[in-house]
Amino acid sequence: MSIKRILLTSTALLLITGCSRSNLTLDLTFRTEDLAQISVLTTVSERVTERMAFVIEEDIPLISIDDARMTVTLMKKDSADILFERLSSPISFRIMREAVEEEEADIENDQYGRFMETGITEQQLYWIDAEEREGGTGVIQINFTDEGASMWQQLLEENQGKKVGVFTRGGLVALHTVQEGGFKDKIIITGIPSAELAKVFADDVNVGAYVTFTRVH
């Protein structure tokens, strides 16, 4: 085969590959006016987007950010729709209390019981921190706004000895038994198998609580 034909073939393959790629352009809206927090959220949003895209395509996407606009270049055309659907899915962060027998539960879990809404949602969430402990395990600290801390303290006072659950997207992620002497303004979750898993959870919830993704066509 001649060099000219090889070059033509290579060019054709590049064109085919380029045509199969898909760009997803998103405007990011932040539920905060704190510029330092917006800067952190922009970085975390990129991390969450990259991880979600990798799960979809098993390939690291190309991501560029200009101010509050993010462009994601994907390998497959339908990946853009899937990625946008996942990014725009509500986080539905909830702190829920154990339901008493006569109450009609808002959520029922076959293994851990019945739970009621408390009014504490992502709106009362200030930030989630993730850290690594000795041995490589992870720990999560859920920090509340002033309003959230007040609601959490009242919840503790009224539910001594009962279970309180942390839910995201309708699933139970942590269970806490209310006891005297606990933290009054935060929740500490220990025993997470790895620090990386703790960081993924923190990123997902922080972005879900503070960032709205709007698709630009």
mmCIF file of N, CA and C in Angstrom, residues 65-70:
data_model
loop_
_atom_site.group_PDB
_atom_site.id
_atom_site.type_symbol
_atom_site.label_atom_id
_atom_site.label_comp_id
_atom_site.label_asym_id
_atom_site.label_seq_id
_atom_site.Cartn_x
_atom_site.Cartn_y
_atom_site.Cartn_z
ATOM 1 N N ILE A 65 -13.888 23.852 31.082
ATOM 2 C CA ILE A 65 -14.778 24.733 31.831
ATOM 3 C C ILE A 65 -14.391 26.179 31.562
ATOM 4 N N ASP A 66 -15.378 26.962 31.158
ATOM 5 C CA ASP A 66 -15.191 28.393 30.935
ATOM 6 C C ASP A 66 -16.214 29.123 31.794
ATOM 7 N N ASP A 67 -15.728 29.730 32.880
ATOM 8 C CA ASP A 67 -16.601 30.372 33.857
ATOM 9 C C ASP A 67 -17.558 29.317 34.432
ATOM 10 N N ALA A 68 -18.862 29.442 34.180
ATOM 11 C CA ALA A 68 -19.818 28.471 34.719
ATOM 12 C C ALA A 68 -20.392 27.586 33.617
ATOM 13 N N ARG A 69 -19.659 27.446 32.521
ATOM 14 C CA ARG A 69 -20.106 26.570 31.425
ATOM 15 C C ARG A 69 -19.109 25.429 31.253
ATOM 16 N N MET A 70 -19.637 24.220 31.271
ATOM 17 C CA MET A 70 -18.814 23.021 31.141
ATOM 18 C C MET A 70 -19.133 22.311 29.833
#
